[in-house]
Short mmCIF file of C-alpha atoms in Angstrom, two decimals:
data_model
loop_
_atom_site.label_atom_id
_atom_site.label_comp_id
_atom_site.label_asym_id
_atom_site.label_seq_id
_atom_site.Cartn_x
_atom_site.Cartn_y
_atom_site.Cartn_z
CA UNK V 30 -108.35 153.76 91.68
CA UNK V 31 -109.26 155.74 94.36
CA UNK V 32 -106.12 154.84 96.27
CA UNK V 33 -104.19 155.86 93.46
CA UNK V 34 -105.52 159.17 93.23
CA UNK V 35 -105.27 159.79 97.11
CA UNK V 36 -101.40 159.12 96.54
CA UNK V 37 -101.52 161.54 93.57
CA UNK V 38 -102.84 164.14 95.51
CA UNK V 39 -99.85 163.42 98.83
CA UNK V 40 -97.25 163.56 95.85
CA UNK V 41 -98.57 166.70 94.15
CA UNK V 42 -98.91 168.16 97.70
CA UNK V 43 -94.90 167.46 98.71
CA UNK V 44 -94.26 168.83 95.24
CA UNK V 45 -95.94 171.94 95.91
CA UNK V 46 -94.29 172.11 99.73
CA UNK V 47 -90.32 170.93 97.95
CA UNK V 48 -91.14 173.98 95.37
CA UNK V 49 -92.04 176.68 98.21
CA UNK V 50 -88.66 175.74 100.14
CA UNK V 51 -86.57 175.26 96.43
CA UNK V 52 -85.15 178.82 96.61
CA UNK V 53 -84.55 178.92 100.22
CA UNK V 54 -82.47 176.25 99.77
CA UNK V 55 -80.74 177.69 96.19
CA UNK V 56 -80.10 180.83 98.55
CA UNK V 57 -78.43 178.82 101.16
CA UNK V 58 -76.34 177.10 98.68
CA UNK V 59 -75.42 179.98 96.64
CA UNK V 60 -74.01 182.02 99.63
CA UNK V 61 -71.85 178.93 100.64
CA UNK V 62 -69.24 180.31 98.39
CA UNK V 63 -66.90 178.51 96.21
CA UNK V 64 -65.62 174.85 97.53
CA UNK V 65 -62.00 173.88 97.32
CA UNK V 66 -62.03 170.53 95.22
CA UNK V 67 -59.65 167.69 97.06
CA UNK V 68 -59.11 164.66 95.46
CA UNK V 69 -57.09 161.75 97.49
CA UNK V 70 -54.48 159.66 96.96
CA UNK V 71 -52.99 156.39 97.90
CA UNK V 72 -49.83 154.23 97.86
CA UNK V 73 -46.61 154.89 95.40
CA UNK V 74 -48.97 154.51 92.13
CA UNK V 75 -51.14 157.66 93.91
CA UNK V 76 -47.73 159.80 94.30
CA UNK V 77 -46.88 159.20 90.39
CA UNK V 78 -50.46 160.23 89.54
CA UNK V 79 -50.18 164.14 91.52
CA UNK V 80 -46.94 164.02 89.82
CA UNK V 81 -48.81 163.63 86.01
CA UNK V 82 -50.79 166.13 87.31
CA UNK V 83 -48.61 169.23 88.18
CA UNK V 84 -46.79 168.18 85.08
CA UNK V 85 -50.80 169.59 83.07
CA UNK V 86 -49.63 173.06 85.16
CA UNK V 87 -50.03 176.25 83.18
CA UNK V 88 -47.48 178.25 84.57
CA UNK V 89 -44.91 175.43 84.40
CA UNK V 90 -43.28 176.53 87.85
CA UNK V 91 -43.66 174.73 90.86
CA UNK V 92 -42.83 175.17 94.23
CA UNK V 93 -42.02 173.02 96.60
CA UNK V 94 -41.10 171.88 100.65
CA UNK V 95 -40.05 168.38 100.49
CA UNK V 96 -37.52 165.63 102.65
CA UNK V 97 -34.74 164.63 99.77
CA UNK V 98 -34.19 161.63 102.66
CA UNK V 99 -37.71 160.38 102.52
CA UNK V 100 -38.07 160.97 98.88
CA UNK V 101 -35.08 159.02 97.63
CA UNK V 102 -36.53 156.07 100.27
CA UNK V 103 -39.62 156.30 98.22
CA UNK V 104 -38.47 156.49 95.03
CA UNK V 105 -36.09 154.86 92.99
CA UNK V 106 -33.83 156.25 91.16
CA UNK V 107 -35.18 155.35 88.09
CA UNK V 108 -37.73 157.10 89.14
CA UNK V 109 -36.82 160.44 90.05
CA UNK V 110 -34.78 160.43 86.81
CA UNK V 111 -37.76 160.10 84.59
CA UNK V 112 -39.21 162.96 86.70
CA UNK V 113 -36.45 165.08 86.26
CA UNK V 114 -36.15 164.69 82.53
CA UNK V 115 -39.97 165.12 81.96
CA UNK V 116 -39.22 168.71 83.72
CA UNK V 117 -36.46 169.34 81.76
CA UNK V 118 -38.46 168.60 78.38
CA UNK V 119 -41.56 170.21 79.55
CA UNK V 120 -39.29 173.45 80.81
CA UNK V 121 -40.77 173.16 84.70
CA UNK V 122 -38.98 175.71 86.47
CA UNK V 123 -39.16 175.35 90.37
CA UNK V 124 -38.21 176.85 93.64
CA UNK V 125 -37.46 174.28 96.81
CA UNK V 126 -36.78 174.10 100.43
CA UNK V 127 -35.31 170.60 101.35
CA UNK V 128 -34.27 168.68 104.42
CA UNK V 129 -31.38 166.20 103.92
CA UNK V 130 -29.61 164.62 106.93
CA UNK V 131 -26.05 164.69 104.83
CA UNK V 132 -26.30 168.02 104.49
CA UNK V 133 -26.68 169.76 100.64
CA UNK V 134 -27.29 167.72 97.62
CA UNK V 135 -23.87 166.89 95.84
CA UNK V 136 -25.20 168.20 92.65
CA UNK V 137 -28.37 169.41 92.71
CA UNK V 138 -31.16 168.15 89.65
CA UNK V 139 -31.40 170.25 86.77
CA UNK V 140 -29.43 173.56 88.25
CA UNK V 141 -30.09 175.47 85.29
CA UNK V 142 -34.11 175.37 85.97
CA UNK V 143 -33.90 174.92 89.81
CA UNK V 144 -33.31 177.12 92.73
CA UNK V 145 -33.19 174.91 96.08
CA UNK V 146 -32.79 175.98 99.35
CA UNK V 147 -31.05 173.28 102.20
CA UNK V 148 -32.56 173.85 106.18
CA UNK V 149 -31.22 171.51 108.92
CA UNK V 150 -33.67 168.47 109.40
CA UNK V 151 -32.77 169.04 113.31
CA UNK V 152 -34.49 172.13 113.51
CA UNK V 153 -37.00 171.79 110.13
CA UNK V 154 -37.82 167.86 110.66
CA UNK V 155 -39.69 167.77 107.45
CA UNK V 156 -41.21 164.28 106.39
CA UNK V 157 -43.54 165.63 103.51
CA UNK V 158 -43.63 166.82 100.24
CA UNK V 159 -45.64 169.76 99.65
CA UNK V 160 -46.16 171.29 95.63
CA UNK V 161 -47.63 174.35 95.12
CA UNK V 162 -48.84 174.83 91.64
CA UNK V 163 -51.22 176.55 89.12
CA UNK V 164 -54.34 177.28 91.61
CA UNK V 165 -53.46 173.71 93.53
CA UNK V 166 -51.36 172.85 96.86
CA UNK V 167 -50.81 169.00 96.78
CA UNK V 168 -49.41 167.55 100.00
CA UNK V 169 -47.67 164.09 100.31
CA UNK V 170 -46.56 162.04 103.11
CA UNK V 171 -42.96 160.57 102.75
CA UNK V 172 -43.06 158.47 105.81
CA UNK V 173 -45.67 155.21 107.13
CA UNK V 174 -48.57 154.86 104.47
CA UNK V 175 -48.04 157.15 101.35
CA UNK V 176 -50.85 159.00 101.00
CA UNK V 177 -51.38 162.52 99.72
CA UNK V 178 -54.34 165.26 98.81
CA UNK V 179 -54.50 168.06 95.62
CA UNK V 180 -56.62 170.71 97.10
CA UNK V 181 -57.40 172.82 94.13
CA UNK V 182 -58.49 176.50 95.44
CA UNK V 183 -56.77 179.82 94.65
CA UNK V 184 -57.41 181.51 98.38
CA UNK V 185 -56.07 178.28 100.43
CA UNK V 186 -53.25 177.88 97.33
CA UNK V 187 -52.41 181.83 97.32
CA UNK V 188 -52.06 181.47 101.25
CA UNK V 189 -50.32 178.58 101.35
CA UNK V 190 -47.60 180.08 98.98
CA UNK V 191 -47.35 183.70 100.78
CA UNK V 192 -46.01 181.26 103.86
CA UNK V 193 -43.54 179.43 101.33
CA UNK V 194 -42.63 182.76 99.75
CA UNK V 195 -41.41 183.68 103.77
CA UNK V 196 -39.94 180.81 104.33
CA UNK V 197 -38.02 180.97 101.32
CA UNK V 198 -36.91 184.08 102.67
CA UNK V 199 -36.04 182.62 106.04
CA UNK V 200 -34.32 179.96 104.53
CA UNK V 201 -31.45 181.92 102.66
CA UNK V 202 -30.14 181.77 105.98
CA UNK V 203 -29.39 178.30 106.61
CA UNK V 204 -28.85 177.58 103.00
CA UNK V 205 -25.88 180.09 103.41
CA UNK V 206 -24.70 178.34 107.11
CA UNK V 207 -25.03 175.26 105.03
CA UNK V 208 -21.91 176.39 102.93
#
């Protein structure tokens, strides 16, 4: 009994020292500021589920830096037709810079709701696809293991799409040397 009590009194007496450090630590954690939420992603089945989630986006636009090379080596046609048409139902409008080593796409998906801008894959050598949405950049590799990342925070998304924005800019250029 007394043995007990002795490890009362240690347990009441860490208690008492966790409660006199409690809002130093609350301090320290509040001034940390806001924390970008990532969530990771693996393999082709990973790819299809950041596409399910950009198609939840709010402001149903997207834009987007992406390798129509590596894509179409990922994807099957199938595949990219079923994303297409769930953009066209769901009224996705969206902006894009693309690499493509045959130069512009023949007839590029879903004109009416797209803008896309061609830059030379010599010069841009682009093996990603990058999505800027809602308050969310997700970035996907196209090339070795698929993998990709959502990072869901409106300062790292708001910068991320102010360097889009200029290179949208930039790339009027070559989309116009393109013919």
């Amino acid at each position: 009994l007394r043995l007990l009590r002795k490890q009362e009194q240690d347990i009441k007496n860490k208690e008492q020292e966790f409660q006199k450090y409690l809002p130093e630590l609350k301090t320290i954690f509040d001034t940390a500021g806001e924390r970008p939420k990532v969530r990771f992603f693996e393999g082709k089945e990973g790819l299809k589920a950041i596409q399910e989630d950009f198609f939840k986006s709010k402001d149903k636009k997207i834009e987007e830096i992406y390798s129509s090379d590596d894509l179409h080596n990922v994807f099957t046609k199938d595949d990219l037709q079923e994303l297409f048409t769930i953009r066209k139902e769901k009224k996705f409008k969206s902006r894009a810079i693309y690499v493509r080593k045959d130069g512009r796409l023949p007839k590029p998906p879903l004109p009416e709701i797209t803008e896309m801008r061609i830059v030379q894959v010599e010069k841009f050598p682009i093996h990603s696809d990058i999505l800027f949405y809602d308050d969310k950049v997700a970035m996907v590799s196209l090339k070795g293991k698929l993998v990709g990342a959502i990072i869901e925070n409106k300062a790292i998304t708001d910068t991320l799409r102010s360097i889009f924005n200029l290179a949208w800019e930039a790339a009027e250029k070559y989309d116009k040397e393109a013919g």
